[in-house]
Coordinates of C-alpha atoms and ligand atoms in Angstrom, one line a residue:
M1 CA 3.9 -6.3 3.1
C2 CA 6.6 -8.5 4.5
G3 CA 9.1 -10.9 2.8
I4 CA 9.0 -14.7 3.5
V5 CA 11.3 -17.6 2.5
G6 CA 11.5 -21.2 3.3
Y7 CA 13.7 -24.2 2.4
T8 CA 13.7 -27.9 2.9
G9 CA 16.3 -30.1 1.4
Y10 CA 19.7 -31.7 1.8
R11 CA 21.9 -28.5 2.1
R12 CA 22.4 -26.3 5.1
A13 CA 19.4 -24.0 5.2
Q14 CA 20.9 -21.0 6.7
P15 CA 23.0 -19.5 3.8
I16 CA 20.1 -20.2 1.3
L17 CA 17.6 -18.6 3.5
L18 CA 19.5 -15.4 4.1
N19 CA 20.6 -15.0 0.5
S20 CA 17.0 -15.4 -0.8
L21 CA 15.7 -13.1 2.1
K22 CA 18.1 -10.3 0.9
K23 CA 16.3 -10.3 -2.4
L24 CA 13.1 -9.5 -0.5
E25 CA 14.3 -6.6 1.5
Y26 CA 12.2 -4.2 -0.6
R27 CA 9.2 -5.8 0.9
G28 CA 10.2 -4.6 4.4
Y29 CA 13.2 -4.0 6.5
D30 CA 12.3 -3.1 10.1
S31 CA 13.2 -6.5 11.5
A32 CA 14.2 -9.9 10.5
G33 CA 14.5 -13.4 11.8
V34 CA 15.0 -17.0 11.0
A35 CA 13.8 -20.5 12.5
I36 CA 15.9 -23.5 11.6
I37 CA 15.3 -27.0 12.9
D38 CA 18.6 -28.5 13.9
K39 CA 18.5 -31.0 16.8
E40 CA 15.7 -28.6 18.1
M41 CA 14.1 -25.4 16.9
V42 CA 16.6 -22.6 16.7
I43 CA 15.2 -19.1 16.3
H44 CA 17.0 -15.7 15.9
K45 CA 15.6 -12.3 15.3
D46 CA 16.7 -8.8 15.4
K47 CA 15.3 -5.3 14.9
G48 CA 16.6 -3.5 11.8
E49 CA 17.7 -4.6 8.3
I50 CA 18.6 -8.2 7.4
A51 CA 22.4 -7.3 7.7
V52 CA 21.8 -6.8 11.4
L53 CA 20.4 -10.3 11.7
V54 CA 23.3 -11.6 9.5
E55 CA 25.8 -10.0 11.8
H56 CA 24.5 -11.4 14.9
L57 CA 23.6 -15.0 13.7
P58 CA 25.8 -17.9 14.7
K59 CA 26.4 -20.8 12.4
I60 CA 23.2 -23.0 12.5
E61 CA 23.2 -26.5 11.2
G62 CA 19.9 -27.9 9.9
S63 CA 18.4 -28.3 6.4
V64 CA 14.9 -27.1 7.0
G65 CA 14.0 -23.5 7.9
I66 CA 12.0 -20.3 7.4
A67 CA 12.9 -16.7 7.3
H68 CA 11.2 -13.2 7.4
T69 CA 11.8 -9.6 6.8
R70 CA 9.2 -7.5 8.4
W71 CA 7.1 -4.4 7.4
A72 CA 5.3 -3.6 10.6
T73 CA 1.5 -3.3 10.6
H74 CA 0.5 -4.5 14.1
G75 CA 3.1 -3.9 17.0
K76 CA 5.9 -1.5 16.4
P77 CA 9.3 -2.6 14.9
S78 CA 11.2 -4.4 17.7
Q79 CA 13.0 -7.5 18.4
I80 CA 10.1 -8.9 20.3
N81 CA 7.6 -8.2 17.4
A82 CA 10.0 -9.7 14.8
H83 CA 8.9 -13.0 13.2
P84 CA 9.3 -16.1 13.6
F85 CA 6.9 -16.7 16.5
T86 CA 6.7 -19.8 18.5
D87 CA 4.2 -21.7 20.6
C88 CA 4.5 -22.0 24.3
K89 CA 6.5 -25.3 24.0
K90 CA 8.9 -23.8 21.3
M91 CA 8.0 -26.7 19.0
I92 CA 6.3 -24.8 16.1
A93 CA 7.6 -21.7 14.4
L94 CA 5.5 -19.4 12.2
I95 CA 6.0 -16.4 9.9
H96 CA 3.2 -14.3 8.4
N97 CA 2.6 -11.7 5.7
G98 CA -0.7 -10.1 6.0
I99 CA -3.2 -8.9 8.8
V100 CA -5.2 -11.2 11.1
E101 CA -8.3 -8.9 11.6
N102 CA -10.0 -10.9 14.5
Y103 CA -6.7 -11.4 16.4
L104 CA -7.9 -9.7 19.6
D105 CA -10.9 -12.0 20.0
I106 CA -8.7 -15.0 19.4
K107 CA -5.9 -13.8 21.8
E108 CA -8.6 -13.3 24.5
K109 CA -9.7 -17.0 24.3
L110 CA -6.2 -18.3 24.0
L111 CA -5.2 -16.4 27.1
E112 CA -8.1 -17.8 29.0
E113 CA -6.8 -21.3 27.9
G114 CA -3.3 -20.6 29.3
H115 CA -1.3 -19.6 26.3
E116 CA 1.5 -17.1 27.0
F117 CA 2.2 -14.3 24.5
K118 CA 5.4 -12.4 24.1
S119 CA 4.6 -9.8 21.3
D120 CA 2.1 -7.2 20.5
T121 CA 1.5 -8.6 17.0
D122 CA -1.6 -10.1 15.4
T123 CA 0.5 -13.0 14.1
E124 CA 1.3 -14.6 17.4
V125 CA -2.3 -15.9 18.0
V126 CA -1.8 -18.1 14.9
V127 CA 1.2 -20.1 16.2
H128 CA -0.8 -20.7 19.5
L129 CA -3.8 -21.8 17.5
L130 CA -1.5 -24.4 15.7
E131 CA -0.1 -25.6 19.0
K132 CA -3.8 -25.9 20.2
Y133 CA -4.8 -28.0 17.2
Y134 CA -1.4 -29.9 16.6
E135 CA -1.8 -33.7 17.0
G136 CA 1.4 -34.8 15.1
D137 CA 0.2 -33.3 11.7
L138 CA 1.1 -29.7 11.0
E139 CA -1.1 -29.7 7.8
K140 CA -4.2 -30.8 9.8
A141 CA -3.4 -28.1 12.5
M142 CA -3.1 -25.5 9.8
L143 CA -6.4 -26.4 8.2
K144 CA -8.2 -26.2 11.6
T145 CA -6.4 -22.9 12.4
L146 CA -7.4 -21.3 9.1
K147 CA -11.1 -21.8 10.0
E148 CA -10.7 -19.3 12.8
I149 CA -8.7 -16.7 10.9
E150 CA -10.3 -13.7 9.4
G151 CA -8.0 -11.3 7.4
S152 CA -5.3 -11.8 4.8
Y153 CA -2.3 -14.0 5.1
A154 CA 0.7 -16.0 3.7
F155 CA 1.5 -18.3 6.6
V156 CA 4.6 -20.5 6.8
A157 CA 5.0 -23.0 9.6
I158 CA 7.5 -25.6 10.7
S159 CA 7.4 -28.1 13.6
A160 CA 10.3 -29.6 15.4
E161 CA 8.3 -32.8 15.6
E162 CA 8.1 -33.2 11.7
K163 CA 11.6 -32.3 10.6
G164 CA 11.9 -31.6 6.8
K165 CA 8.4 -30.4 6.5
I166 CA 7.0 -26.8 5.8
V167 CA 3.3 -26.2 5.8
V168 CA 2.1 -22.8 4.1
A169 CA -1.3 -21.2 3.5
R170 CA -2.3 -18.3 1.4
K171 CA -5.1 -15.8 1.2
E172 CA -4.7 -12.4 -0.4
S173 CA -0.9 -12.3 0.3
P174 CA 1.6 -13.6 -2.3
L175 CA 3.3 -16.9 -1.9
I176 CA 5.1 -19.0 -4.5
L177 CA 6.5 -22.5 -4.4
G178 CA 9.8 -23.4 -6.1
K179 CA 10.8 -26.9 -7.1
G180 CA 14.4 -28.2 -7.1
N181 CA 16.1 -31.6 -7.0
D182 CA 15.6 -33.2 -3.7
E183 CA 15.0 -29.7 -2.2
N184 CA 12.0 -27.3 -2.5
F185 CA 11.5 -23.7 -1.7
I186 CA 8.8 -21.2 -0.8
A187 CA 9.0 -17.4 -1.1
S188 CA 6.9 -14.3 -1.3
D189 CA 8.1 -13.3 -4.6
I190 CA 10.2 -14.7 -7.6
P191 CA 13.4 -12.7 -7.1
A192 CA 14.1 -14.6 -3.8
L193 CA 14.1 -17.9 -5.6
L194 CA 15.8 -17.3 -9.0
K195 CA 19.3 -18.2 -7.8
E196 CA 17.9 -21.6 -6.7
T197 CA 15.4 -22.5 -9.1
N198 CA 13.2 -21.2 -12.0
R199 CA 10.5 -23.9 -11.6
I200 CA 7.8 -21.9 -9.9
T201 CA 4.0 -22.1 -9.1
N202 CA 1.8 -19.6 -7.4
L203 CA -0.2 -20.7 -4.3
H204 CA -3.7 -19.4 -4.8
D205 CA -6.2 -18.0 -2.2
G206 CA -7.6 -20.9 -0.1
E207 CA -4.8 -23.3 -0.9
V208 CA -2.5 -25.0 1.6
A209 CA 0.8 -26.7 0.7
T210 CA 3.0 -29.2 2.5
I211 CA 6.5 -29.2 1.3
T212 CA 9.2 -31.8 2.0
P213 CA 12.6 -32.3 0.1
K214 CA 11.0 -34.7 -2.4
S215 CA 7.3 -33.7 -2.5
I216 CA 4.9 -30.8 -2.8
R217 CA 1.3 -31.5 -1.9
V218 CA -1.4 -28.7 -2.4
V219 CA -4.8 -29.0 -0.8
D220 CA -7.9 -26.9 -0.5
M221 CA -9.3 -25.6 2.9
E222 CA -11.2 -28.9 3.1
G223 CA -8.0 -31.0 2.5
N224 CA -8.9 -32.0 -1.1
E225 CA -5.8 -32.4 -3.2
I226 CA -5.2 -29.8 -6.0
S227 CA -3.0 -30.3 -9.0
K228 CA -0.7 -27.3 -9.9
E229 CA 0.6 -26.1 -13.0
W230 CA 4.4 -25.3 -12.9
K231 CA 6.1 -22.7 -15.1
T232 CA 9.6 -21.9 -16.0
I233 CA 10.6 -18.3 -15.3
T234 CA 12.9 -16.7 -17.8
W235 CA 13.2 -13.2 -16.1
N236 CA 16.6 -12.2 -14.7
V237 CA 16.8 -11.1 -11.0
E238 CA 16.3 -7.4 -11.8
D239 CA 13.3 -8.0 -13.9
A240 CA 11.9 -10.1 -11.1
E241 CA 12.4 -7.5 -8.5
R242 CA 10.2 -5.1 -10.5
G243 CA 7.7 -8.0 -10.9
G244 CA 8.2 -8.0 -14.7
Y245 CA 7.3 -4.5 -15.0
E246 CA 9.8 -2.2 -16.8
H247 CA 9.9 0.3 -13.9
F248 CA 9.1 0.2 -10.1
M249 CA 6.8 3.2 -10.8
L250 CA 4.7 1.2 -13.1
K251 CA 4.6 -1.8 -10.8
E252 CA 3.6 0.5 -8.0
I253 CA 0.8 2.2 -10.0
Y254 CA -0.6 -1.3 -10.7
E255 CA -0.5 -2.1 -6.9
A256 CA -3.2 0.5 -6.3
P257 CA -6.0 -2.2 -6.1
S258 CA -4.1 -4.3 -3.4
T259 CA -3.1 -1.0 -1.7
I260 CA -6.7 0.1 -1.3
H261 CA -7.7 -3.3 -0.2
N262 CA -4.9 -3.4 2.5
T263 CA -5.6 0.0 3.8
I264 CA -9.3 -0.6 4.2
L265 CA -8.7 -4.1 5.7
G266 CA -10.0 -4.5 9.2
R267 CA -11.1 -0.9 9.5
M268 CA -14.7 -1.0 8.7
S269 CA -16.3 -4.0 10.1
A270 CA -19.6 -3.3 12.0
L271 CA -18.8 0.4 11.6
D272 CA -16.1 0.0 14.0
L273 CA -13.8 2.5 12.3
G274 CA -11.1 2.9 14.9
P275 CA -10.3 4.5 18.2
P276 CA -12.3 7.7 18.7
L277 CA -10.7 10.9 17.3
G278 CA -12.2 12.9 20.1
D279 CA -14.4 15.9 20.5
D280 CA -11.8 18.4 21.6
F281 CA -11.6 20.3 18.4
S282 CA -14.1 22.2 16.1
A283 CA -11.7 22.6 13.1
I284 CA -9.0 20.5 11.3
K285 CA -5.8 21.7 9.8
M286 CA -3.8 19.4 7.6
V287 CA -0.1 19.8 7.1
A288 CA 2.2 18.1 4.5
C289 CA 4.6 18.5 1.6
G290 CA 4.6 17.6 -2.1
T291 CA 2.1 14.8 -3.1
S292 CA 1.2 14.4 0.5
Y293 CA 0.1 18.0 0.5
Y294 CA -2.2 17.4 -2.4
A295 CA -3.6 14.4 -0.6
A296 CA -4.2 16.9 2.3
M297 CA -5.9 19.4 -0.1
A298 CA -8.2 16.6 -1.5
G299 CA -8.7 15.7 2.3
K300 CA -10.2 19.2 2.9
Y301 CA -13.0 18.5 0.3
I302 CA -13.5 14.9 1.7
L303 CA -13.6 16.0 5.4
E304 CA -15.8 18.9 4.7
E305 CA -18.2 17.0 2.7
I306 CA -18.3 13.8 4.7
A307 CA -17.8 15.0 8.3
G308 CA -18.8 18.7 7.9
I309 CA -15.8 20.0 9.8
P310 CA -14.2 23.1 8.6
T311 CA -10.6 22.2 7.4
T312 CA -7.6 24.2 6.3
V313 CA -4.5 23.0 4.6
E314 CA -1.0 24.3 4.9
L315 CA 2.4 23.4 3.5
A316 CA 4.6 22.0 6.2
S317 CA 7.4 24.4 5.3
E318 CA 5.0 27.3 5.8
Y319 CA 3.2 26.1 8.8
R320 CA 6.6 25.8 10.8
Y321 CA 7.2 29.5 10.6
S322 CA 3.7 30.9 10.5
S323 CA 2.2 33.0 13.2
R324 CA 0.7 31.0 16.1
A325 CA -3.1 30.9 15.7
H326 CA -5.2 30.9 18.8
E327 CA -7.5 28.0 18.1
R328 CA -6.2 24.5 18.4
P329 CA -7.5 22.4 15.4
L330 CA -7.0 18.7 15.1
T331 CA -3.8 18.8 13.2
I332 CA -3.3 16.0 10.8
L333 CA 0.2 15.5 9.4
I334 CA 0.5 13.5 6.2
S335 CA 3.8 12.0 5.1
Q336 CA 4.3 8.6 3.4
S337 CA 7.8 8.2 4.7
G338 CA 7.2 9.8 8.0
E339 CA 10.7 11.3 7.8
T340 CA 10.2 14.5 5.8
L341 CA 12.0 17.1 7.8
D342 CA 9.5 20.0 7.3
T343 CA 6.6 17.7 8.2
L344 CA 8.4 16.5 11.3
G345 CA 9.1 20.2 12.2
A346 CA 5.5 21.0 11.7
A347 CA 4.4 18.2 13.9
R348 CA 6.6 19.4 16.7
E349 CA 5.3 23.0 16.3
A350 CA 1.7 21.7 16.5
K351 CA 2.5 19.7 19.5
Q352 CA 4.0 23.0 21.1
R353 CA 0.9 24.8 20.1
G354 CA -1.1 22.3 22.1
C355 CA -3.2 20.9 19.1
P356 CA -4.6 17.5 19.2
L357 CA -2.5 15.5 16.6
L358 CA -3.1 12.7 14.1
A359 CA -0.6 11.4 11.5
I360 CA -1.2 9.5 8.3
T361 CA 2.0 7.7 7.3
N362 CA 3.1 4.6 5.6
Y363 CA 6.0 3.7 8.1
M364 CA 5.4 2.2 11.4
G365 CA 7.9 3.5 14.0
S366 CA 8.9 6.5 11.7
S367 CA 10.0 9.7 13.3
L368 CA 6.5 11.2 12.6
A369 CA 4.7 8.2 14.3
R370 CA 7.0 8.6 17.3
T371 CA 6.5 12.4 17.4
V372 CA 2.7 12.3 17.5
G373 CA 2.5 9.0 19.5
E374 CA 1.8 5.5 18.0
N375 CA -1.8 5.6 19.1
R376 CA -2.5 8.7 17.0
V377 CA -1.3 7.3 13.7
F378 CA -3.3 6.0 10.8
Y379 CA -1.0 3.6 8.9
T380 CA -1.6 3.3 5.2
R381 CA -0.2 -0.1 4.6
A382 CA 0.8 0.6 1.0
G383 CA 4.0 -1.4 1.3
I384 CA 7.4 0.0 0.3
E385 CA 7.4 2.5 -2.5
I386 CA 10.7 2.5 -4.6
G387 CA 9.9 4.8 -7.4
V388 CA 10.8 8.4 -6.4
A389 CA 7.4 9.6 -7.5
A390 CA 4.7 8.9 -5.1
T391 CA 1.9 6.8 -6.7
K392 CA 0.3 4.0 -4.6
T393 CA 1.0 5.8 -1.4
F394 CA -1.1 8.9 -2.5
V395 CA -3.9 6.5 -3.3
A396 CA -3.6 5.0 0.2
Q397 CA -3.5 8.4 1.7
L398 CA -6.8 9.2 0.0
I399 CA -8.3 6.0 1.3
A400 CA -7.1 6.9 4.9
L401 CA -8.8 10.3 4.6
Y402 CA -12.1 8.8 3.4
L403 CA -12.0 6.5 6.4
I404 CA -11.1 9.2 8.9
A405 CA -13.8 11.5 7.5
L406 CA -16.3 8.6 7.9
Q407 CA -15.3 7.9 11.4
L408 CA -15.7 11.6 12.3
A409 CA -19.0 11.7 10.6
Q410 CA -20.0 8.7 12.8
E411 CA -18.7 10.3 16.0
R412 CA -20.3 13.6 15.3
H413 CA -23.5 12.2 13.6
T414 CA -23.1 14.3 10.5
K415 CA -24.2 11.2 8.6
N416 CA -26.5 8.5 9.6
S417 CA -25.4 4.9 9.8
D418 CA -27.1 3.9 6.6
E419 CA -25.3 6.7 4.7
I420 CA -22.0 5.7 6.3
R421 CA -22.6 2.0 5.6
R422 CA -23.5 2.8 1.9
M423 CA -20.2 4.8 1.5
L424 CA -18.2 2.0 3.0
D425 CA -19.8 -0.5 0.8
E426 CA -18.9 1.5 -2.1
M427 CA -15.3 1.9 -0.9
R428 CA -15.1 -2.0 -0.9
T429 CA -15.7 -1.7 -4.8
L430 CA -12.8 0.8 -5.3
P431 CA -10.1 -1.9 -5.9
R432 CA -12.2 -3.2 -8.9
V433 CA -12.7 0.5 -10.1
A434 CA -8.8 0.8 -9.9
W435 CA -8.4 -2.4 -11.9
K436 CA -10.8 -1.0 -14.6
V437 CA -8.7 2.2 -15.0
L438 CA -5.3 0.2 -15.0
G439 CA -6.9 -1.9 -17.8
M440 CA -7.0 1.2 -19.9
G441 CA -3.2 1.4 -19.9
P442 CA -2.8 0.7 -23.6
E443 CA -5.3 3.6 -24.5
I444 CA -3.6 6.0 -22.1
R445 CA -0.3 4.9 -23.7
E446 CA -1.6 6.0 -27.2
L447 CA -2.5 9.4 -25.8
A448 CA 0.9 9.7 -24.3
E449 CA 2.5 8.8 -27.7
K450 CA 0.4 11.5 -29.4
Y451 CA 1.1 14.3 -26.9
H452 CA 4.6 13.4 -25.4
D453 CA 6.4 16.3 -27.1
V454 CA 4.2 19.2 -26.0
K455 CA 5.8 22.2 -24.6
D456 CA 3.4 22.6 -21.7
A457 CA 0.6 20.5 -20.1
F458 CA -2.2 22.2 -18.1
I459 CA -4.5 20.1 -16.0
L460 CA -7.9 21.4 -15.0
G461 CA -10.1 20.3 -12.3
R462 CA -12.8 21.7 -9.9
G463 CA -13.7 20.8 -6.4
L464 CA -12.2 17.5 -5.3
N465 CA -10.5 17.1 -8.6
Y466 CA -8.7 20.4 -8.4
P467 CA -6.0 19.0 -6.0
I468 CA -6.0 15.8 -8.1
A469 CA -5.1 18.1 -11.0
L470 CA -2.4 19.5 -9.1
E471 CA -1.0 16.1 -8.3
G472 CA -1.4 15.0 -12.0
A473 CA 0.7 18.0 -12.9
L474 CA 3.3 17.3 -10.3
K475 CA 3.7 13.7 -11.6
L476 CA 4.1 15.0 -15.2
K477 CA 6.8 17.5 -14.3
E478 CA 8.8 15.3 -11.9
I479 CA 9.2 12.3 -14.2
S480 CA 8.8 13.7 -17.7
Y481 CA 10.2 17.2 -17.2
I482 CA 7.4 18.8 -19.2
H483 CA 6.4 22.2 -17.8
A484 CA 3.0 21.2 -16.3
E485 CA 0.6 23.1 -14.1
G486 CA -2.7 22.2 -12.5
F487 CA -5.4 24.9 -12.2
A488 CA -8.7 25.2 -10.6
A489 CA -10.6 25.5 -13.9
G490 CA -12.6 28.6 -12.8
E491 CA -9.3 30.5 -12.3
L492 CA -8.4 30.2 -16.0
K493 CA -9.8 33.5 -17.0
H494 CA -8.0 35.3 -14.2
G495 CA -4.6 34.7 -16.0
P496 CA -3.7 31.2 -17.0
L497 CA -5.6 31.5 -20.3
A498 CA -2.8 33.7 -21.7
L499 CA -0.7 30.5 -21.6
M500 CA -2.9 28.5 -23.9
S501 CA -1.4 27.7 -27.3
E502 CA -1.3 24.9 -29.9
E503 CA 1.9 23.7 -28.4
A504 CA 0.2 22.8 -24.9
V505 CA -2.1 20.0 -24.1
V506 CA -4.9 20.5 -21.6
L507 CA -6.3 17.5 -19.5
A508 CA -9.7 18.5 -18.1
V509 CA -11.4 16.5 -15.4
A510 CA -15.2 16.6 -16.2
V511 CA -16.9 14.1 -13.9
Q512 CA -20.6 14.7 -13.8
D513 CA -20.8 16.6 -10.4
H514 CA -22.3 19.9 -9.7
T515 CA -19.5 21.7 -11.5
Y516 CA -19.8 19.7 -14.7
K517 CA -21.4 22.4 -16.8
K518 CA -18.9 24.9 -15.6
I519 CA -15.9 22.8 -16.7
L520 CA -17.5 22.2 -20.1
G521 CA -17.5 26.0 -20.4
N522 CA -13.8 26.1 -19.3
I523 CA -13.0 23.4 -21.9
R524 CA -14.6 25.6 -24.6
E525 CA -12.4 28.6 -23.5
V526 CA -9.1 26.7 -24.0
N527 CA -10.2 25.0 -27.2
A528 CA -10.9 28.4 -28.7
R529 CA -7.2 29.4 -27.9
G530 CA -6.0 26.4 -30.0
S531 CA -5.1 23.9 -27.1
P532 CA -6.0 20.4 -27.7
V533 CA -8.0 18.9 -24.8
I534 CA -8.1 15.4 -23.3
G535 CA -11.3 15.0 -21.2
I536 CA -11.4 12.7 -18.3
G537 CA -15.1 11.8 -17.6
Y538 CA -17.3 9.0 -16.7
E539 CA -18.0 6.0 -18.8
G540 CA -21.3 6.6 -20.8
D541 CA -20.7 10.4 -21.1
D542 CA -21.2 10.8 -24.8
N543 CA -21.9 14.5 -24.4
L544 CA -18.2 15.2 -23.2
R545 CA -16.9 13.7 -26.5
K546 CA -18.3 16.8 -28.3
F547 CA -16.1 19.2 -26.4
V548 CA -12.7 17.5 -26.5
D549 CA -10.1 16.0 -28.8
D550 CA -9.5 12.8 -26.9
L551 CA -11.2 11.1 -24.0
I552 CA -10.3 9.0 -21.1
L553 CA -13.5 7.3 -19.7
I554 CA -13.2 6.2 -16.0
P555 CA -15.7 4.0 -14.3
K556 CA -18.7 5.8 -12.8
V557 CA -18.3 6.2 -9.0
S558 CA -20.0 8.5 -6.5
N559 CA -18.4 12.0 -7.1
I560 CA -16.6 11.9 -3.8
F561 CA -14.6 8.9 -4.7
S562 CA -13.7 10.1 -8.3
A563 CA -10.3 11.2 -7.1
I564 CA -9.2 7.5 -7.1
P565 CA -9.9 6.7 -10.8
V566 CA -8.8 10.2 -11.9
V567 CA -5.5 10.1 -10.2
L568 CA -4.8 6.6 -11.6
A569 CA -5.4 7.9 -15.0
F570 CA -3.0 10.8 -14.5
Q571 CA -0.3 8.5 -13.0
L572 CA -0.5 6.2 -16.1
F573 CA -0.4 9.2 -18.5
A574 CA 2.6 10.8 -16.7
Y575 CA 4.3 7.4 -16.8
H576 CA 3.8 6.8 -20.5
V577 CA 4.7 10.4 -21.5
A578 CA 8.0 10.0 -19.4
K579 CA 8.7 6.7 -21.2
E580 CA 8.1 8.1 -24.6
R581 CA 10.5 10.9 -23.8
G582 CA 13.2 8.4 -22.7
C583 CA 13.3 9.8 -19.0
E584 CA 14.9 8.0 -16.0
I585 CA 11.4 7.1 -14.6
D586 CA 12.2 5.7 -11.2
K587 CA 15.1 8.2 -10.3
P588 CA 14.1 11.6 -11.8
R589 CA 16.8 14.1 -11.9
H590 CA 17.5 16.3 -8.8
L591 CA 14.9 14.5 -6.6
A592 CA 15.3 12.2 -3.7
K593 CA 12.5 9.9 -2.3
T594 CA 12.6 11.4 1.1
V595 CA 13.6 14.9 1.9
T596 CA 15.3 15.0 5.3
V597 CA 16.8 18.5 4.8
E598 CA 15.0 21.8 5.0
Ligands
F6R601 C1 6.2 13.5 -5.4 C2 6.7 13.1 -4.0 C3 7.1 14.2 -3.0 C4 6.7 13.7 -1.7 C5 7.1 14.8 -0.7 C6 6.7 14.4 0.7 O1 5.9 12.3 -6.1 O2 7.0 11.9 -3.7 O3 6.4 15.3 -3.4 O4 5.3 13.6 -1.6 O5 8.6 14.8 -0.6 O6 7.1 13.2 1.2 P1 6.4 12.4 2.3 O7 5.1 12.0 1.9 O8 7.4 11.2 2.5 O9 6.4 13.4 3.5

């Protein structure tokens, strides 16, 4: 996720670009840059937030330009890796949001052809392809370039030889066009444009647009012209930043499908899952805090089932001070921010103990990434999460764990290539599964209305869905302030049953895995104590209806992937309960997004 803006018109481009870019800072802030055509192409870029760029920027004349704020995915955050990029002759400038999957192959060919590269990014190949195909018409060069690109993109390019013109292309990364009077705009998102115009159209996948101050022409990949519908946006800037959702948390829950897609992207072609994880360990330990810890707990089930490697899980705050074990497991540290102090302390401790390390984080260049070494990091690519309660980043962590487990299964031959391929194929369907669950928002909201004033909520799960139950309970407590606890359902009769009453609600995950009958038994036990039960089961499970008061039916998936639809149902339930209770959803009391103290 990066932020992109562009302007062509009669006013000086620089202030318009910078003001618009600031509205996109939520999309990334590890580096920023601008390219403006004055007498020639002028490019400035800096590491850090947009404010750093603004401070260093001289006054630039010129009324056409593009600007970018970056969320690193390939190539660490640095001035060199900041966008825009230029071709060898510094005539074309390009910015990009997305991932070019086949950039290494393209780069190899371009290097042979004599092109010179300055950065470690995937994006830079694209500007050199534009240079290669440029014959005085940037749109034609873009169309030829796109034929070679695999991956996702919003590309925006300008050429010093065609002043006043911006050419953009889109596949799977957002890009909107804004219409003014004798001036036109492009941006990743509506908030960036609202100060300038509210006449907007979305560029769709496979569309290329050429924008000048007086015209906007959109074509398909073959160059055939497409007519676009323009709408007038009535949101204020704040609404627009939340994408029209009432809260960032809700927006982020609804970003799960694209998050799953982005985290998978480029990581499973031809079973080339990533650099080898090595064979210098016979066990795995996962260490994390909070929601990331529950991802780690789910990871234990995932790794043991898919890769057959014994796995233990420890809270970072405990691991740091635990007695030193003699064995040296692969130690996987999970942290969306990469800055949680306890997890960083655990990473240092594991390093000192001589354990091979791997980190799963959402932040390139974070302290965690630097501690374990950039080449031992799996980046989740969920984009920035603003709501304090982790939602889409948890989903991305689960996806990361599935991919890591599949890679280990491949390296250690614990699954054959057909089985791995089948699982990867099913993973590709998970964005659709996620959409289906999110489509049940209205039903889940009705349940939230019914149960929002309970005294306690108990969430039951078994196997993989036990940690998901814990995560569901954490979501409820942190944003709705209801006392919520997750239990391994088999543990009920060892104590928690005493808590059941009519004032509580129980959510029970009853997917049809090998524990199905057992959990039905557990549901009977709590029902007998007067607690109403919401069952979470697979579509078509009419049997479950007989045991519960209410039902949330999620799409049927292989049981190992059930964590994804189940957690989305819990996230939506927690959100709607908190909303019914009038809570501050995006900023729950007493909590911070990143905990950098012990
Ligand atoms: C809960 C939540 C926290 C974090 C925890 C670890 O919604 O967000 O429990 O999961 O503070 O944070 P990271 O993953 O950044 O290390």
